Short mmCIF file of C-alpha atoms and ligand atoms in Angstrom, two decimals:
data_model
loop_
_atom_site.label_atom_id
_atom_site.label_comp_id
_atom_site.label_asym_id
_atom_site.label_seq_id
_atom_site.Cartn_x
_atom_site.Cartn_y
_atom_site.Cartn_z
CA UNK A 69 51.74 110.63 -22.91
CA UNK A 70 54.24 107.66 -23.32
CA UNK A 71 53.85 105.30 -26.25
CA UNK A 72 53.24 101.56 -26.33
CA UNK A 73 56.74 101.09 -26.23
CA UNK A 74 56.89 102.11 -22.89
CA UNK A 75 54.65 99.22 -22.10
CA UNK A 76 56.88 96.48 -22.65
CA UNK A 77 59.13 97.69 -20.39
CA UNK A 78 56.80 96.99 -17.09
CA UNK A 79 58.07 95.95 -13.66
CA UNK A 80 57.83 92.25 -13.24
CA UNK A 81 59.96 90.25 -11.82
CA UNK A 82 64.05 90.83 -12.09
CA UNK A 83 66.09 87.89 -13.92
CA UNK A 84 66.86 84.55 -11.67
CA UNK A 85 69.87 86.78 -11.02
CA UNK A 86 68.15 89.62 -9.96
CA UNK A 87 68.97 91.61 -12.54
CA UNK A 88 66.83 94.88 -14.39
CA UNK A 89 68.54 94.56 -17.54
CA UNK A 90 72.37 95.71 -16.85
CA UNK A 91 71.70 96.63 -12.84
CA UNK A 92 70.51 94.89 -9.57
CA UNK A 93 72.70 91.46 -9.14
CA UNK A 94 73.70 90.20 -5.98
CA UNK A 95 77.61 91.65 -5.58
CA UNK A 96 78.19 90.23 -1.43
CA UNK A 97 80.47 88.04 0.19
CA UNK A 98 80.48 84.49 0.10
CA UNK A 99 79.28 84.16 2.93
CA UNK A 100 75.82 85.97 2.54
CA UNK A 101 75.04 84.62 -0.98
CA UNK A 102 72.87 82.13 1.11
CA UNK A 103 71.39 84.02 3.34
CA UNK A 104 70.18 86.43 -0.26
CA UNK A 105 69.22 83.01 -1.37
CA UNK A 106 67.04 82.11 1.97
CA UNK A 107 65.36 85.77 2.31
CA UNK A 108 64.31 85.26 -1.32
CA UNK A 109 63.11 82.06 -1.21
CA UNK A 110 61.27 82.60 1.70
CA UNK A 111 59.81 85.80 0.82
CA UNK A 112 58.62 84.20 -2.24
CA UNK A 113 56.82 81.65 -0.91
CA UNK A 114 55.24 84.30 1.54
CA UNK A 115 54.42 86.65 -0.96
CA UNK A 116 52.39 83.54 -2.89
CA UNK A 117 50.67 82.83 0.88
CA UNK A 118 47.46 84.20 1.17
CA UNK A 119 47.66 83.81 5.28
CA UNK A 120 50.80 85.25 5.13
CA UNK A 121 49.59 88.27 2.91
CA UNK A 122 46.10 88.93 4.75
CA UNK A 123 48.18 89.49 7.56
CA UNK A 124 50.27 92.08 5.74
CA UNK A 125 47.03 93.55 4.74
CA UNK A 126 45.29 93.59 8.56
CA UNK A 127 48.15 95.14 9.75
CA UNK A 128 48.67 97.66 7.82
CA UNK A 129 44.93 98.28 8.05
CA UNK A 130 44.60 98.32 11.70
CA UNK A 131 47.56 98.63 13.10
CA UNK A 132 49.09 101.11 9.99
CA UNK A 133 45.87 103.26 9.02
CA UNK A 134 46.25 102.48 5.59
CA UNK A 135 44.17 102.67 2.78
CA UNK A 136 45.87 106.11 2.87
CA UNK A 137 43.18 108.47 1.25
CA UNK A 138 43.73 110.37 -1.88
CA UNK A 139 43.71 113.95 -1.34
CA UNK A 140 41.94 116.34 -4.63
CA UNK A 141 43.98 119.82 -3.75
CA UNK A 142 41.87 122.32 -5.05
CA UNK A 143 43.60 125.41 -3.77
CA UNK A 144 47.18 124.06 -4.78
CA UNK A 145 45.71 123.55 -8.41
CA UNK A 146 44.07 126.56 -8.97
CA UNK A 147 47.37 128.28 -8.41
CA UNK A 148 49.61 125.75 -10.98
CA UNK A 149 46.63 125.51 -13.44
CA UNK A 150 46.95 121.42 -13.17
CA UNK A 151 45.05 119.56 -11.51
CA UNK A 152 47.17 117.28 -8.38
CA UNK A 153 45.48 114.57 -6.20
CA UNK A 154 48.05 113.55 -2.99
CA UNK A 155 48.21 109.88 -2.41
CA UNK A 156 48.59 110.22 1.55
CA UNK A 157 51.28 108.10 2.90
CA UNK A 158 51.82 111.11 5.22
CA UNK A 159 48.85 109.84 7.22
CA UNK A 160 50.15 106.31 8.45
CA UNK A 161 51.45 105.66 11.66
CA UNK A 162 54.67 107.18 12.16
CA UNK A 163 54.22 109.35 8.96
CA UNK A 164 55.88 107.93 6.25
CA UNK A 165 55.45 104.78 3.94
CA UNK A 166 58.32 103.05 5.43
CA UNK A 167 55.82 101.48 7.56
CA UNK A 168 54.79 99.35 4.24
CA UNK A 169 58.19 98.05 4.19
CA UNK A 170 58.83 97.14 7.64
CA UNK A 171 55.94 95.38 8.90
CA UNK A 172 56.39 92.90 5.60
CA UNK A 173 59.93 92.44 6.61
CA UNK A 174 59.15 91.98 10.23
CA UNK A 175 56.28 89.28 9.63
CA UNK A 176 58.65 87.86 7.31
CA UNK A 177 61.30 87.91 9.68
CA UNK A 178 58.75 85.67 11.90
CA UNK A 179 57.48 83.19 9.28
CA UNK A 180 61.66 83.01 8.47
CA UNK A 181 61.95 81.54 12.26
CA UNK A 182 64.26 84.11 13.16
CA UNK A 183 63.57 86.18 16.12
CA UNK A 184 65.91 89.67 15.39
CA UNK A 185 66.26 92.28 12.92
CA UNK A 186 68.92 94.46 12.15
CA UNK A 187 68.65 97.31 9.92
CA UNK A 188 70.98 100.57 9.03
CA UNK A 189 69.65 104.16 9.31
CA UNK A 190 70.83 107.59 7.93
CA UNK A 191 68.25 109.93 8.92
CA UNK A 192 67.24 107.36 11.31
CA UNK A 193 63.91 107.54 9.69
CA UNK A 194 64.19 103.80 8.71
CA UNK A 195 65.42 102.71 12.27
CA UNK A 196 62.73 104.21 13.93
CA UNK A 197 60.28 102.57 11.32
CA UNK A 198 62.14 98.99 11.83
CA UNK A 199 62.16 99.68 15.77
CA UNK A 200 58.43 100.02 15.09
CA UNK A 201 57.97 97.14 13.77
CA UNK A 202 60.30 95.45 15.77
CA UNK A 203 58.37 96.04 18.94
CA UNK A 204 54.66 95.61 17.34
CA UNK A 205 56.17 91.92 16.62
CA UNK A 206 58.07 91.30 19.78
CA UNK A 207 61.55 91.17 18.02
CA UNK A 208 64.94 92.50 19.10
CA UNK A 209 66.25 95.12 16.87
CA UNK A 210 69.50 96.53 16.30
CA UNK A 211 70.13 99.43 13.90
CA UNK A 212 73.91 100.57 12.79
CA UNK A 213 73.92 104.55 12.63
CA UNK A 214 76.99 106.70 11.48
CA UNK A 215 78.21 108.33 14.59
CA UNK A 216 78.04 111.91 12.75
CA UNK A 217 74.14 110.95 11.81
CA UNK A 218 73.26 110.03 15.48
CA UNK A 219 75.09 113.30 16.44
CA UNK A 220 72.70 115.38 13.34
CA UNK A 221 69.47 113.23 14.35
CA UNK A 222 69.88 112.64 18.19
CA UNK A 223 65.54 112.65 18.56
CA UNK A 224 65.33 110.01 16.23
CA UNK A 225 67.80 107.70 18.35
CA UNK A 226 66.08 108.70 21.36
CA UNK A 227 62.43 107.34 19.66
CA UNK A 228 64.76 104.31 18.70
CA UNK A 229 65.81 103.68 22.37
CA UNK A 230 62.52 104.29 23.56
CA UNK A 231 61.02 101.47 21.10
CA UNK A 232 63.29 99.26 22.78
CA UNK A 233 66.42 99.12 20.00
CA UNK A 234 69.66 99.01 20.28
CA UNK A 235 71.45 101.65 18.56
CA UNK A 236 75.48 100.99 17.43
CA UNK A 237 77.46 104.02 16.46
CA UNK A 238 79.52 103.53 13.34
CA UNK A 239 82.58 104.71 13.54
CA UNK A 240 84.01 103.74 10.19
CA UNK A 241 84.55 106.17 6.56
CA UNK A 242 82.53 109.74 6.81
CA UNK A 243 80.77 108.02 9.52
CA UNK A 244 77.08 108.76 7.53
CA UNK A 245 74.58 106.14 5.95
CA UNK A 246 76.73 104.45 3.68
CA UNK A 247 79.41 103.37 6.45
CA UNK A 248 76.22 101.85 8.37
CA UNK A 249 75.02 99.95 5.59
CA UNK A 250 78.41 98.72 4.92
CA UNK A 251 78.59 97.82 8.95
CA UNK A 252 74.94 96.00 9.04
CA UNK A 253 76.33 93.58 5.97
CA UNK A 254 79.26 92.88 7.68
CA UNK A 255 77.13 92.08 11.12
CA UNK A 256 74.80 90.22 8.96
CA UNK A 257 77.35 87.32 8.33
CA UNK A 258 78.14 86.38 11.99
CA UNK A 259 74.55 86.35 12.85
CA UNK A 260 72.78 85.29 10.07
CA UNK A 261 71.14 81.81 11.61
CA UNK A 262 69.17 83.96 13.91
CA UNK A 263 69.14 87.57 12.39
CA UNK A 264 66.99 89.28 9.37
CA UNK A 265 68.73 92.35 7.72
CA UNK A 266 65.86 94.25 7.16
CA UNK A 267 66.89 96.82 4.51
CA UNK A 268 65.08 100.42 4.07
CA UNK A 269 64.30 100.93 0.05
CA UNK A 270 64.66 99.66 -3.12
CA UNK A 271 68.16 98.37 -3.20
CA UNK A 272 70.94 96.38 -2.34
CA UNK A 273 71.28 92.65 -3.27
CA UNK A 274 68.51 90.29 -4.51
CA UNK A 275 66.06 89.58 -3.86
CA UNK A 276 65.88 93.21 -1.94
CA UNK A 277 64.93 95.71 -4.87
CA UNK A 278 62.20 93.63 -6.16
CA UNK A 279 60.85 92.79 -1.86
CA UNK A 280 60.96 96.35 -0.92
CA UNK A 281 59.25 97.42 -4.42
CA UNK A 282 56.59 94.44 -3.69
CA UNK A 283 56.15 95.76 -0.31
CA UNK A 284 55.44 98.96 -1.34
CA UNK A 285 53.57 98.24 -4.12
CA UNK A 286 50.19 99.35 -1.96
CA UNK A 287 50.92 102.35 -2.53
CA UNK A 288 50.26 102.48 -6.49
CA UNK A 289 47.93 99.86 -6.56
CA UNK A 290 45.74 101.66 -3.67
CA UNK A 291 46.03 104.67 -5.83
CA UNK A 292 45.37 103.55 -9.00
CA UNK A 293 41.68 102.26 -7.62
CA UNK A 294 41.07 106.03 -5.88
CA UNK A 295 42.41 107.55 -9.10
CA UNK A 296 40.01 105.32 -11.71
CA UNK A 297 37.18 105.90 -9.04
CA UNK A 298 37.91 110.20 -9.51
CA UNK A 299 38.89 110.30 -12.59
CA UNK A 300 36.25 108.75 -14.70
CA UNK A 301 38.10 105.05 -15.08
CA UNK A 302 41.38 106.98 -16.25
CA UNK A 303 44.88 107.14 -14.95
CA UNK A 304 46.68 110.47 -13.95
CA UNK A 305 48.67 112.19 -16.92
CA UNK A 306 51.77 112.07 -14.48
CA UNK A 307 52.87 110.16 -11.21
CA UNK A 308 55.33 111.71 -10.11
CA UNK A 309 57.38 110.93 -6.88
CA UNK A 310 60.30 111.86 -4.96
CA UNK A 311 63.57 109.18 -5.25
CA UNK A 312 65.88 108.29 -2.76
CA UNK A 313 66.47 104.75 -3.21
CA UNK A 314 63.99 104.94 -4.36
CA UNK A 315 61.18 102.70 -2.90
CA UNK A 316 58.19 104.81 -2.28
CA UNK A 317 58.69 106.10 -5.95
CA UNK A 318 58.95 102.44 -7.40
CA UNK A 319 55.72 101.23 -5.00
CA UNK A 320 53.96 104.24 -6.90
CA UNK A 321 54.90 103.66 -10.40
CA UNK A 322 54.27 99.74 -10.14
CA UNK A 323 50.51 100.79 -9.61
CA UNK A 324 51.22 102.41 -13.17
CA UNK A 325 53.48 101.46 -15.20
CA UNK A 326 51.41 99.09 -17.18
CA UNK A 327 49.25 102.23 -18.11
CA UNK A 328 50.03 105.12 -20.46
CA UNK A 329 50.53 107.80 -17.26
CA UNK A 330 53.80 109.80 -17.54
CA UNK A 331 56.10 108.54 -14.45
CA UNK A 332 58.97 111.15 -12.87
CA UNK A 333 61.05 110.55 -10.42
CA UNK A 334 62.25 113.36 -8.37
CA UNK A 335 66.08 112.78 -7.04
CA UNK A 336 68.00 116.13 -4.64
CA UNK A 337 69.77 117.98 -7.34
CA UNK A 338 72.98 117.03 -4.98
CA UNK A 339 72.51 113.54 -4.80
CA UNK A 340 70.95 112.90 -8.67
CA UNK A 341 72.43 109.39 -9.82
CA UNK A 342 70.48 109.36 -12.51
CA UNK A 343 71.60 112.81 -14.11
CA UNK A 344 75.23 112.27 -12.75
CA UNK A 345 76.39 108.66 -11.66
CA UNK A 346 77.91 106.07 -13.22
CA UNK A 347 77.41 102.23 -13.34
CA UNK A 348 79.25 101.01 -10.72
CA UNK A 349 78.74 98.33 -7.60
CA UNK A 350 78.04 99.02 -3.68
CA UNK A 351 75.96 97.95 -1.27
CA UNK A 352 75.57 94.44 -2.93
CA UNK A 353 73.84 95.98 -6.16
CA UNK A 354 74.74 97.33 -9.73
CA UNK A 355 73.43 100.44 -10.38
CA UNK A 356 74.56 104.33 -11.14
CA UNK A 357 76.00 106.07 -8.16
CA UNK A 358 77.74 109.04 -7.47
CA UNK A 359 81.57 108.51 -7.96
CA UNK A 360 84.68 110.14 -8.40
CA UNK A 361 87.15 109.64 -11.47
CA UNK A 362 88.87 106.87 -9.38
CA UNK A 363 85.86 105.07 -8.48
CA UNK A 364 85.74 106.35 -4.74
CA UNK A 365 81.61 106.82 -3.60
CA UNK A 366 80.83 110.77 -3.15
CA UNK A 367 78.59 111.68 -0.88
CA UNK A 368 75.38 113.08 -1.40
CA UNK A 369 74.48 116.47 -0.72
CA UNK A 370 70.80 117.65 -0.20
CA UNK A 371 68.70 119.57 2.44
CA UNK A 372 66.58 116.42 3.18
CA UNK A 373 68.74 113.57 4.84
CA UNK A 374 66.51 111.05 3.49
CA UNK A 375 67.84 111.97 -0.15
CA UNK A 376 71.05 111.48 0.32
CA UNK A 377 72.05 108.59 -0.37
CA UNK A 378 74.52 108.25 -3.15
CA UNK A 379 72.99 106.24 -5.54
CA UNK A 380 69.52 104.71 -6.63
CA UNK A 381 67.70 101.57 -6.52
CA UNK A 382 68.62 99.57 -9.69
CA UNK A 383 65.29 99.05 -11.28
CA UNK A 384 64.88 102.92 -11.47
CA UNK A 385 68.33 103.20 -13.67
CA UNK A 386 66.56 100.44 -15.84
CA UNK A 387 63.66 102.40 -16.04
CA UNK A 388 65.70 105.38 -16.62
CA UNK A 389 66.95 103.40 -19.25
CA UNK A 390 64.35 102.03 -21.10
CA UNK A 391 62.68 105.32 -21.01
CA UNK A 392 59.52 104.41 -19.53
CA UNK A 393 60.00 106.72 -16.66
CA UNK A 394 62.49 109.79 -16.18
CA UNK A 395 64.07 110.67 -13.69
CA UNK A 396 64.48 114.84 -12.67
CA UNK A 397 66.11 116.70 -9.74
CA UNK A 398 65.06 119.58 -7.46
CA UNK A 399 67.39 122.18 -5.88
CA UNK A 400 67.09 122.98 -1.80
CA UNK A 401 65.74 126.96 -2.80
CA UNK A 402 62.55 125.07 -4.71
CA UNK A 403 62.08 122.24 -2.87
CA UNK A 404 61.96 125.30 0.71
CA UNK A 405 59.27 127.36 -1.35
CA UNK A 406 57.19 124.33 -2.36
CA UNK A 407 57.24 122.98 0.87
CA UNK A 408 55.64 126.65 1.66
CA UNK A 409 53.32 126.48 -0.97
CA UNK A 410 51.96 123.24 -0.05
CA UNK A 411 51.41 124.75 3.49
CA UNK A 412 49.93 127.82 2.40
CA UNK A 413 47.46 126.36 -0.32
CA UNK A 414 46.66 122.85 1.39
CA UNK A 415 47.20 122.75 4.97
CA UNK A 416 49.43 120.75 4.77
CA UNK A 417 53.37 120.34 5.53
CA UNK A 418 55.22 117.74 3.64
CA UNK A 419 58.56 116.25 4.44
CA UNK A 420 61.58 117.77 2.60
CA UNK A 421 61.61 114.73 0.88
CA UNK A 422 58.19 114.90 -1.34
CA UNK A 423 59.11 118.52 -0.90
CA UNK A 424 61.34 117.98 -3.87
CA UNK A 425 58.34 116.27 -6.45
CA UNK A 426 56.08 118.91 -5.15
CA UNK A 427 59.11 121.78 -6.29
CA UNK A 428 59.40 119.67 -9.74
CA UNK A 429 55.62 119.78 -10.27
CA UNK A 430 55.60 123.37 -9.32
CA UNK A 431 58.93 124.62 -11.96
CA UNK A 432 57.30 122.13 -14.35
CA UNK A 433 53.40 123.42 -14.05
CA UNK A 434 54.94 127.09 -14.64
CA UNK A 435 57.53 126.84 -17.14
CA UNK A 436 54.71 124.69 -19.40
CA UNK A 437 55.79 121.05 -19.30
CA UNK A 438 53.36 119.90 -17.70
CA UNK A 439 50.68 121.00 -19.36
CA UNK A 440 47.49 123.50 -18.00
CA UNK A 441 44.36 121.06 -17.18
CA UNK A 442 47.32 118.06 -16.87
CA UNK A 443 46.11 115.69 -13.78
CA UNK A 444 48.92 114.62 -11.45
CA UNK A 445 49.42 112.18 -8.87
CA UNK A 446 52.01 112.98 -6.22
CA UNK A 447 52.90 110.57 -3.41
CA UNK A 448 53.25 112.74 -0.82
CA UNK A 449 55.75 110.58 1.06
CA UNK A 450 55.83 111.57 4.44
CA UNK A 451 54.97 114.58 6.90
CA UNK A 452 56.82 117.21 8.04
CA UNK A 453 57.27 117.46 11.09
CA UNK A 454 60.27 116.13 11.42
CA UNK A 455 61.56 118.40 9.49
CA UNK A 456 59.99 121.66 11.01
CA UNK A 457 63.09 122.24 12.86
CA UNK A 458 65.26 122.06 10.51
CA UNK A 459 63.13 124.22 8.03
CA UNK A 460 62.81 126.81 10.82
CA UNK A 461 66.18 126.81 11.07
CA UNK A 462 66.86 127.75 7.03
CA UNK A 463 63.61 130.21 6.87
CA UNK A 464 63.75 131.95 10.36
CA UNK A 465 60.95 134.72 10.43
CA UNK A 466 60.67 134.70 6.75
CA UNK A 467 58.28 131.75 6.48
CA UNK A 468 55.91 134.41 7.53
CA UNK A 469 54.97 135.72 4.31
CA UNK A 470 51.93 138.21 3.35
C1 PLP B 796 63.01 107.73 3.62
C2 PLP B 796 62.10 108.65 2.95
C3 PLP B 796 62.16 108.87 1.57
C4 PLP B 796 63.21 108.29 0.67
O1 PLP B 796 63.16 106.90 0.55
P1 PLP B 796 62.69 106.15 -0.77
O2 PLP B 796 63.18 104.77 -0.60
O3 PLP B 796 63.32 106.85 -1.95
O4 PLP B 796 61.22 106.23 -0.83
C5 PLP B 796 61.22 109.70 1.00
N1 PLP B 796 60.28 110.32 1.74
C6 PLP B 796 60.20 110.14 3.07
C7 PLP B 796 59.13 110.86 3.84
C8 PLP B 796 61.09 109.31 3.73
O5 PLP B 796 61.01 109.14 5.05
#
């Protein structure tokens, strides 16, 4: 349980800079300090229009599937002696709660005037989730895509072309997510008058953290409700989550934070900024990232593509900071047996990437801290099966187990 002095430290609004305490900021070029300026001004206004957020709401009702139900997982509990309800983002349309994200972004893209999106895409989870949204709303999309990622995730740029997106190979660095990111800024500038950069989590430059976190704040609030409405009036003992940037993790934890529930955050033991970065500045932001001893960005290693980016949103390294969540990693040999376990127990297969909170609840459960009779709330992220492939790959016949 987490004292009172974990309750100061809530998640309201960043600084007029954008800042959570020593991170976030708004490190870009000149030349796209207004167009930070203009997505934040008008997302405020938006965010304080009721027309504009009842639309957010009916679409992700109808159109989404969302509220996402609360799953009580009575097999999976009797066999780690806690108790764990699943808040279901699995169960939206296309599977993961990066549909929150992008339909805000896309009707915000509309109430902006503009009439295009762009977006960058590592997994190309993200670009197919913009491409989504891009074609619900009848805008154009383009989404920048390291050349070595659209060789790794060639079905995902296929669902991409098929939603009517344009897909641009970068060519630049390692050729991965962080090279695309770095090439959908720089395309930004030269089209900002008519173009929205809708970015994928809980980072880059202001006002982005604190939109994306807004945007996915459904998530926690949703849950909190189903939780109070289980449990007696009560929060969970623990929320835990997985982080990549981080966004469906903070969407979770803003439903809570104001509460006394234990929050974790669940990074790929090869991509943990919390446990191994250092302050430093990319992608328009201030936060810890992975680095060498001269400063150069190292990539992130993990089984899950969607984990690998090499640092994390900047109002999770202030709550690192503060304390008033923590911040843990998983390894690829537990995250492949709790994805297993979940599939045995439940029924049902999660993403590698809540994979990795399910293989920290699962160590934790066992080795004692988390406590026997604790309740836990675990946002199961996404599905799996686009990772079934990939998994079959790493497991062969063995998945079969007695
Ligand atoms: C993209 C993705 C993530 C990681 O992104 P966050 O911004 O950290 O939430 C996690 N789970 C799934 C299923 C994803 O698709």
């Amino acid at each position: 349980m987490t004292t009172t002095t974990g309750r100061a430290a809530g998640m309201g609004q960043p600084t007029a800079t954008g800042r959570f305490g020593e991170f976030g900021g708004r490190y870009v070029p000149e030349a796209l300090v207004p167009a930070c300026a203009e997505v934040e001004e008008a997302f405020r206004a938006a965010w304080a229009d009721p027309a504009f957020v009842g639309r957010y709401h009916d679409l992700l009702r109808d159109y989404a599937g969302r509220p996402t139900p609360v799953t009580e997982c009575a097999r999976l509990s009797e066999e780690l002696g806690v108790r764990v309800l699943l808040k279901r983002e699995d169960l939206t349309h296309t599977g993961s709660h990066k549909i929150n994200n992008v339909i805000g972004q896309g009707l915000l893209t509309v109430a902006m005037g503009k009439r295009r999106v762009i977006a960058e895409t590592g997994a190309g989870q993200h670009g197919v989730a913009t491409a989504t949204a891009a074609a619900l709303l009848g805008l154009s999309c383009t989404v920048y895509m390291g050349e070595l990622d659209m060789a790794r995730q060639e079905l995902n740029v296929f669902r991409m072309r098929l939603l009517g997106a344009d897909v641009v190979a970068v060519r630049s660095g390692s050729r991965t997510l962080k090279d695309a990111v770095n090439e959908a800024m720089r395309a930004w500038v030269s089209e900002v008058d008519t173009t929205h950069y809708c970015l994928g989590s809980v980072m880059g430059p202001h006002p982005y953290p604190w939109m994306v976190r807004e945007l996915q704040r459904v998530i926690g609030d949703e849950a909190r409700e189903q939780c109070r409405a289980l449990l007696g009036g009560t929060d969970p003992d623990v929320v835990v989550a997985c982080v990549g940037g981080g966004s469906n993790a903070a969407g979770t934890f803003a439903g809570f934070v104001s509460g006394s529930a234990r929050l974790v955050g669940v990074e790929a033991a090869g991509g943990s900024a919390v446990g191994r970065g250092v302050p430093g500045v990319l992608h328009g932001m201030r936060s810890l990232l992975l680095q060498d001893e001269t400063g150069q960005i190292k990539e992130a290693e993990s089984i899950s593509a969607g984990l690998d980016y090499p640092g994390i949103g900047p109002e999770h390294a202030y709550l690192a900071g503060t304390g008033r969540a923590e911040y843990a990693a998983a390894g690829d040999d537990e995250v492949l047996d709790a994805l297993q376990l979940l599939a045995r127990t439940e029924g049902i297969i999660p993403a590698l990437e809540p994979a990795h909170a399910l293989a920290w609840l699962a160590r934790s459960a066992r080795d004692g801290s988390v406590p026997a009779g604790s309740t836990v709330l675990l946002t199961m992220s996404g599905r799996g099966d686009k990772d079934a492939e990939a998994v079959m790959g790493i497991l062969g016949g063995s998945a079969a187990r007695p």
